[in-house]
PDB file of C-alpha atoms in Angstrom:
ATOM      1  CA  MET A  50     -18.296 -91.828 -40.602  1.00 52.00           C
ATOM      2  CA  ASN A  51     -21.632 -90.825 -39.136  1.00 68.00           C
ATOM      3  CA  ASN A  52     -21.797 -94.041 -37.104  1.00 69.00           C
ATOM      4  CA  LYS A  53     -18.266 -93.421 -35.758  1.00 75.00           C
ATOM      5  CA  LEU A  54     -19.283 -89.962 -34.514  1.00 79.00           C
ATOM      6  CA  LYS A  55     -22.293 -91.456 -32.740  1.00 78.00           C
ATOM      7  CA  ILE A  56     -20.063 -94.011 -31.015  1.00 80.00           C
ATOM      8  CA  ILE A  57     -17.646 -91.297 -29.897  1.00 83.00           C
ATOM      9  CA  LYS A  58     -20.540 -89.170 -28.629  1.00 86.00           C
ATOM     10  CA  TYR A  59     -22.081 -92.066 -26.691  1.00 85.00           C
ATOM     11  CA  ARG A  60     -18.701 -93.023 -25.217  1.00 87.00           C
ATOM     12  CA  ALA A  61     -18.096 -89.443 -24.111  1.00 90.00           C
ATOM     13  CA  VAL A  62     -21.495 -89.343 -22.397  1.00 91.00           C
ATOM     14  CA  LEU A  63     -20.838 -92.689 -20.708  1.00 91.00           C
ATOM     15  CA  PHE A  64     -17.398 -91.579 -19.500  1.00 93.00           C
ATOM     16  CA  PHE A  65     -18.949 -88.379 -18.148  1.00 95.00           C
ATOM     17  CA  ILE A  66     -21.533 -90.427 -16.221  1.00 95.00           C
ATOM     18  CA  ALA A  67     -18.755 -92.637 -14.849  1.00 95.00           C
ATOM     19  CA  ILE A  68     -16.809 -89.561 -13.724  1.00 96.00           C
ATOM     20  CA  ILE A  69     -19.918 -88.303 -11.895  1.00 96.00           C
ATOM     21  CA  PHE A  70     -20.288 -91.669 -10.108  1.00 95.00           C
ATOM     22  CA  LEU A  71     -16.602 -91.741  -9.163  1.00 95.00           C
ATOM     23  CA  SER A  72     -16.562 -88.154  -7.895  1.00 96.00           C
ATOM     24  CA  ALA A  73     -19.674 -88.791  -5.773  1.00 94.00           C
ATOM     25  CA  SER A  74     -18.076 -91.871  -4.249  1.00 95.00           C
ATOM     26  CA  PHE A  75     -14.818 -90.062  -3.499  1.00 94.00           C
ATOM     27  CA  ILE A  76     -16.702 -87.194  -1.858  1.00 93.00           C
ATOM     28  CA  ILE A  77     -18.603 -89.659   0.345  1.00 91.00           C
ATOM     29  CA  ILE A  78     -15.413 -91.511   1.267  1.00 91.00           C
ATOM     30  CA  SER A  79     -13.578 -88.265   2.092  1.00 88.00           C
ATOM     31  CA  ILE A  80     -16.454 -87.156   4.347  1.00 83.00           C
ATOM     32  CA  ASN A  81     -16.276 -90.483   6.161  1.00 84.00           C
ATOM     33  CA  LEU A  82     -12.492 -90.295   6.501  1.00 82.00           C
ATOM     34  CA  ARG A  83     -12.838 -86.808   7.957  1.00 76.00           C
ATOM     35  CA  PHE A  84     -14.249 -88.346  11.135  1.00 75.00           C
ATOM     36  CA  ASN A  85     -11.021 -90.240  11.781  1.00 71.00           C
ATOM     37  CA  ASN A  86      -9.311 -86.871  12.099  1.00 71.00           C
ATOM     38  CA  ASP A  87      -8.201 -85.522  15.506  1.00 76.00           C
ATOM     39  CA  ASN A  88      -9.947 -82.212  14.838  1.00 79.00           C
ATOM     40  CA  ILE A  89     -13.413 -83.675  15.516  1.00 83.00           C
ATOM     41  CA  ILE A  90     -14.147 -84.360  19.176  1.00 84.00           C
ATOM     42  CA  LYS A  91     -17.177 -85.620  21.073  1.00 86.00           C
ATOM     43  CA  ILE A  92     -18.379 -83.162  23.725  1.00 86.00           C
ATOM     44  CA  ASN A  93     -21.194 -83.044  26.276  1.00 86.00           C
ATOM     45  CA  ALA A  94     -22.815 -79.701  25.554  1.00 86.00           C
ATOM     46  CA  ASN A  95     -25.522 -77.741  27.313  1.00 86.00           C
ATOM     47  CA  ILE A  96     -28.557 -76.706  25.265  1.00 85.00           C
ATOM     48  CA  GLU A  97     -28.983 -72.953  25.730  1.00 84.00           C
ATOM     49  CA  SER A  98     -32.014 -72.344  23.502  1.00 82.00           C
ATOM     50  CA  ILE A  99     -34.228 -74.029  20.936  1.00 80.00           C
ATOM     51  CA  ASN A 100     -36.135 -71.973  18.365  1.00 79.00           C
ATOM     52  CA  TYR A 101     -38.627 -73.773  16.124  1.00 77.00           C
ATOM     53  CA  TYR A 102     -39.636 -72.475  12.713  1.00 78.00           C
ATOM     54  CA  GLU A 103     -41.463 -73.798   9.672  1.00 80.00           C
ATOM     55  CA  TYR A 104     -39.998 -73.729   6.190  1.00 76.00           C
ATOM     56  CA  GLY A 105     -41.371 -74.780   2.828  1.00 74.00           C
ATOM     57  CA  ILE A 106     -43.770 -73.565   0.172  1.00 78.00           C
ATOM     58  CA  VAL A 107     -45.767 -76.684  -0.648  1.00 80.00           C
ATOM     59  CA  LYS A 108     -45.053 -78.897   2.349  1.00 78.00           C
ATOM     60  CA  LYS A 109     -44.227 -77.071   5.568  1.00 78.00           C
ATOM     61  CA  GLN A 110     -41.476 -78.747   7.557  1.00 79.00           C
ATOM     62  CA  LYS A 111     -40.641 -77.916  11.148  1.00 79.00           C
ATOM     63  CA  PHE A 112     -36.994 -77.088  11.844  1.00 79.00           C
ATOM     64  CA  ALA A 113     -35.256 -76.386  15.118  1.00 79.00           C
ATOM     65  CA  ASN A 114     -32.321 -74.043  15.608  1.00 80.00           C
ATOM     66  CA  VAL A 115     -30.434 -75.276  18.683  1.00 83.00           C
ATOM     67  CA  VAL A 116     -27.785 -73.214  20.486  1.00 86.00           C
ATOM     68  CA  TYR A 117     -25.164 -75.316  22.291  1.00 87.00           C
ATOM     69  CA  SER A 118     -22.612 -74.084  24.819  1.00 87.00           C
ATOM     70  CA  PHE A 119     -19.661 -75.896  26.334  1.00 87.00           C
ATOM     71  CA  ILE A 120     -16.235 -75.207  27.784  1.00 87.00           C
ATOM     72  CA  TYR A 121     -13.233 -76.372  25.780  1.00 84.00           C
ATOM     73  CA  GLU A 122      -9.642 -75.535  26.754  1.00 83.00           C
ATOM     74  CA  ASP A 123     -10.824 -73.007  29.395  1.00 83.00           C
ATOM     75  CA  GLU A 124     -12.891 -71.166  26.802  1.00 84.00           C
ATOM     76  CA  LYS A 125     -16.686 -70.973  26.586  1.00 84.00           C
ATOM     77  CA  ILE A 126     -17.792 -71.859  23.072  1.00 85.00           C
ATOM     78  CA  ILE A 127     -21.289 -71.285  21.697  1.00 84.00           C
ATOM     79  CA  VAL A 128     -22.349 -72.974  18.444  1.00 85.00           C
ATOM     80  CA  THR A 129     -25.662 -73.486  16.663  1.00 81.00           C
ATOM     81  CA  ASN A 130     -27.069 -76.339  14.663  1.00 79.00           C
ATOM     82  CA  SER A 131     -30.306 -76.692  12.673  1.00 74.00           C
ATOM     83  CA  TYR A 132     -32.096 -79.971  12.176  1.00 70.00           C
ATOM     84  CA  LEU A 133     -35.496 -81.360  11.295  1.00 64.00           C
ATOM     85  CA  GLU A 134     -37.724 -81.832  14.319  1.00 60.00           C
ATOM     86  CA  ASP A 135     -38.475 -85.481  13.510  1.00 59.00           C
ATOM     87  CA  GLU A 136     -34.798 -86.465  13.615  1.00 59.00           C
ATOM     88  CA  ASN A 137     -34.052 -85.643  17.241  1.00 58.00           C
ATOM     89  CA  ASN A 138     -37.084 -84.392  19.096  1.00 61.00           C
ATOM     90  CA  ASN A 139     -35.999 -85.456  22.574  1.00 66.00           C
ATOM     91  CA  LEU A 140     -33.890 -82.334  23.204  1.00 70.00           C
ATOM     92  CA  GLN A 141     -34.981 -80.064  26.019  1.00 74.00           C
ATOM     93  CA  LEU A 142     -33.842 -76.660  27.173  1.00 78.00           C
ATOM     94  CA  ASN A 143     -30.975 -76.625  29.754  1.00 78.00           C
ATOM     95  CA  SER A 144     -30.173 -80.308  29.255  1.00 79.00           C
ATOM     96  CA  LYS A 145     -26.944 -82.012  28.254  1.00 83.00           C
ATOM     97  CA  THR A 146     -26.399 -83.829  24.978  1.00 81.00           C
ATOM     98  CA  GLU A 147     -23.446 -85.279  23.093  1.00 83.00           C
ATOM     99  CA  ILE A 148     -22.349 -83.475  19.936  1.00 83.00           C
ATOM    100  CA  PHE A 149     -19.433 -83.748  17.537  1.00 85.00           C
ATOM    101  CA  TYR A 150     -17.447 -80.507  17.374  1.00 85.00           C
ATOM    102  CA  ASP A 151     -14.985 -79.653  14.601  1.00 83.00           C
ATOM    103  CA  LYS A 152     -12.148 -77.578  16.051  1.00 81.00           C
ATOM    104  CA  THR A 153     -10.970 -76.233  12.698  1.00 79.00           C
ATOM    105  CA  SER A 154     -14.298 -74.941  11.410  1.00 80.00           C
ATOM    106  CA  ASN A 155     -15.843 -74.261  14.863  1.00 79.00           C
ATOM    107  CA  ALA A 156     -19.047 -76.045  13.881  1.00 81.00           C
ATOM    108  CA  VAL A 157     -21.225 -78.935  14.943  1.00 82.00           C
ATOM    109  CA  VAL A 158     -20.887 -81.837  12.531  1.00 81.00           C
ATOM    110  CA  VAL A 159     -23.062 -84.918  12.062  1.00 78.00           C
ATOM    111  CA  LYS A 160     -21.446 -88.313  12.098  1.00 78.00           C
ATOM    112  CA  PRO A 161     -22.142 -90.095   8.799  1.00 79.00           C
ATOM    113  CA  SER A 162     -23.784 -93.492   8.929  1.00 81.00           C
ATOM    114  CA  LYS A 163     -22.221 -96.728   7.746  1.00 83.00           C
ATOM    115  CA  TYR A 164     -24.707 -96.894   4.880  1.00 90.00           C
ATOM    116  CA  THR A 165     -23.011 -93.959   3.174  1.00 88.00           C
ATOM    117  CA  LEU A 166     -19.868 -96.066   2.724  1.00 88.00           C
ATOM    118  CA  VAL A 167     -22.003 -98.817   1.187  1.00 92.00           C
ATOM    119  CA  LEU A 168     -23.478 -96.201  -1.141  1.00 93.00           C
ATOM    120  CA  ALA A 169     -19.967 -95.057  -2.104  1.00 93.00           C
ATOM    121  CA  PHE A 170     -18.953 -98.588  -3.064  1.00 93.00           C
ATOM    122  CA  ILE A 171     -22.185 -99.011  -5.049  1.00 95.00           C
ATOM    123  CA  PHE A 172     -21.287 -95.819  -6.947  1.00 95.00           C
ATOM    124  CA  ILE A 173     -17.806 -97.204  -7.646  1.00 95.00           C
ATOM    125  CA  PHE A 174     -19.377-100.424  -8.951  1.00 95.00           C
ATOM    126  CA  PHE A 175     -21.722 -98.429 -11.215  1.00 94.00           C
ATOM    127  CA  ALA A 176     -18.794 -96.371 -12.519  1.00 95.00           C
ATOM    128  CA  ILE A 177     -16.809 -99.507 -13.354  1.00 94.00           C
ATOM    129  CA  ALA A 178     -19.827-101.029 -15.098  1.00 93.00           C
ATOM    130  CA  VAL A 179     -20.397 -97.877 -17.174  1.00 92.00           C
ATOM    131  CA  ILE A 180     -16.710 -97.676 -18.133  1.00 91.00           C
ATOM    132  CA  VAL A 181     -16.673-101.350 -19.197  1.00 88.00           C
ATOM    133  CA  PHE A 182     -19.832-100.801 -21.236  1.00 87.00           C
ATOM    134  CA  ALA A 183     -18.267 -97.728 -22.870  1.00 85.00           C
ATOM    135  CA  PHE A 184     -15.185 -99.690 -23.913  1.00 83.00           C
ATOM    136  CA  LYS A 185     -17.260-102.562 -25.298  1.00 80.00           C
ATOM    137  CA  LEU A 186     -19.590-100.237 -27.206  1.00 75.00           C
ATOM    138  CA  LYS A 187     -19.655-101.168 -30.880  1.00 67.00           C
ATOM    139  CA  ALA A 188     -21.411 -99.813 -33.903  1.00 55.00           C
ATOM    140  CA  ASN A 189     -24.020-102.570 -33.962  1.00 57.00           C
ATOM    141  CA  ASN A 190     -25.066-101.784 -30.360  1.00 56.00           C
ATOM    142  CA  ILE A 191     -26.372 -98.348 -31.342  1.00 58.00           C
ATOM    143  CA  TYR A 192     -29.782 -98.175 -32.945  1.00 56.00           C
ATOM    144  CA  VAL A 193     -31.002 -94.859 -34.290  1.00 53.00           C
ATOM    145  CA  SER A 194     -34.334 -94.733 -36.047  1.00 54.00           C
ATOM    146  CA  GLN A 195     -34.260 -93.636 -39.679  1.00 58.00           C
ATOM    147  CA  LYS A 196     -37.191 -91.314 -38.981  1.00 56.00           C
ATOM    148  CA  LEU A 197     -34.810 -88.990 -37.150  1.00 51.00           C
ATOM    149  CA  TYR A 198     -32.803 -88.350 -40.318  1.00 52.00           C
ATOM    150  CA  LYS A 199     -35.746 -87.472 -42.563  1.00 51.00           C
TER     151      LYS A 199
END
């Protein structure tokens, strides 16, 4: 009976790990599918201001808070976006740049790369492998040292 409880416990842990892999992959896929929505548009925006600041206790990293302004549907819209300086350091004050604007949340969004979809499918593959291993788990696959029971 003790061996049966160990198998059930290990299977439950493996199924929990598989659920984590599957949920991560579905979150990544839903973020990628969000960009096919009509609510996200590409706009040429003017950079109003750039404020740099450092953040971090051990390793200081330089961030930039950028204020964008543009006219959409006869309305002037001002939004901000923060990013690491190393990512996009060619921005200058009073210049134009292309941004992705979400009309529903009124925020600047970053287009996900194609590698995130590859990562999602790798997570799905890992989840399937863990689920198959959990179903094929037998009593002779589990080794527990006798020193733990003394």
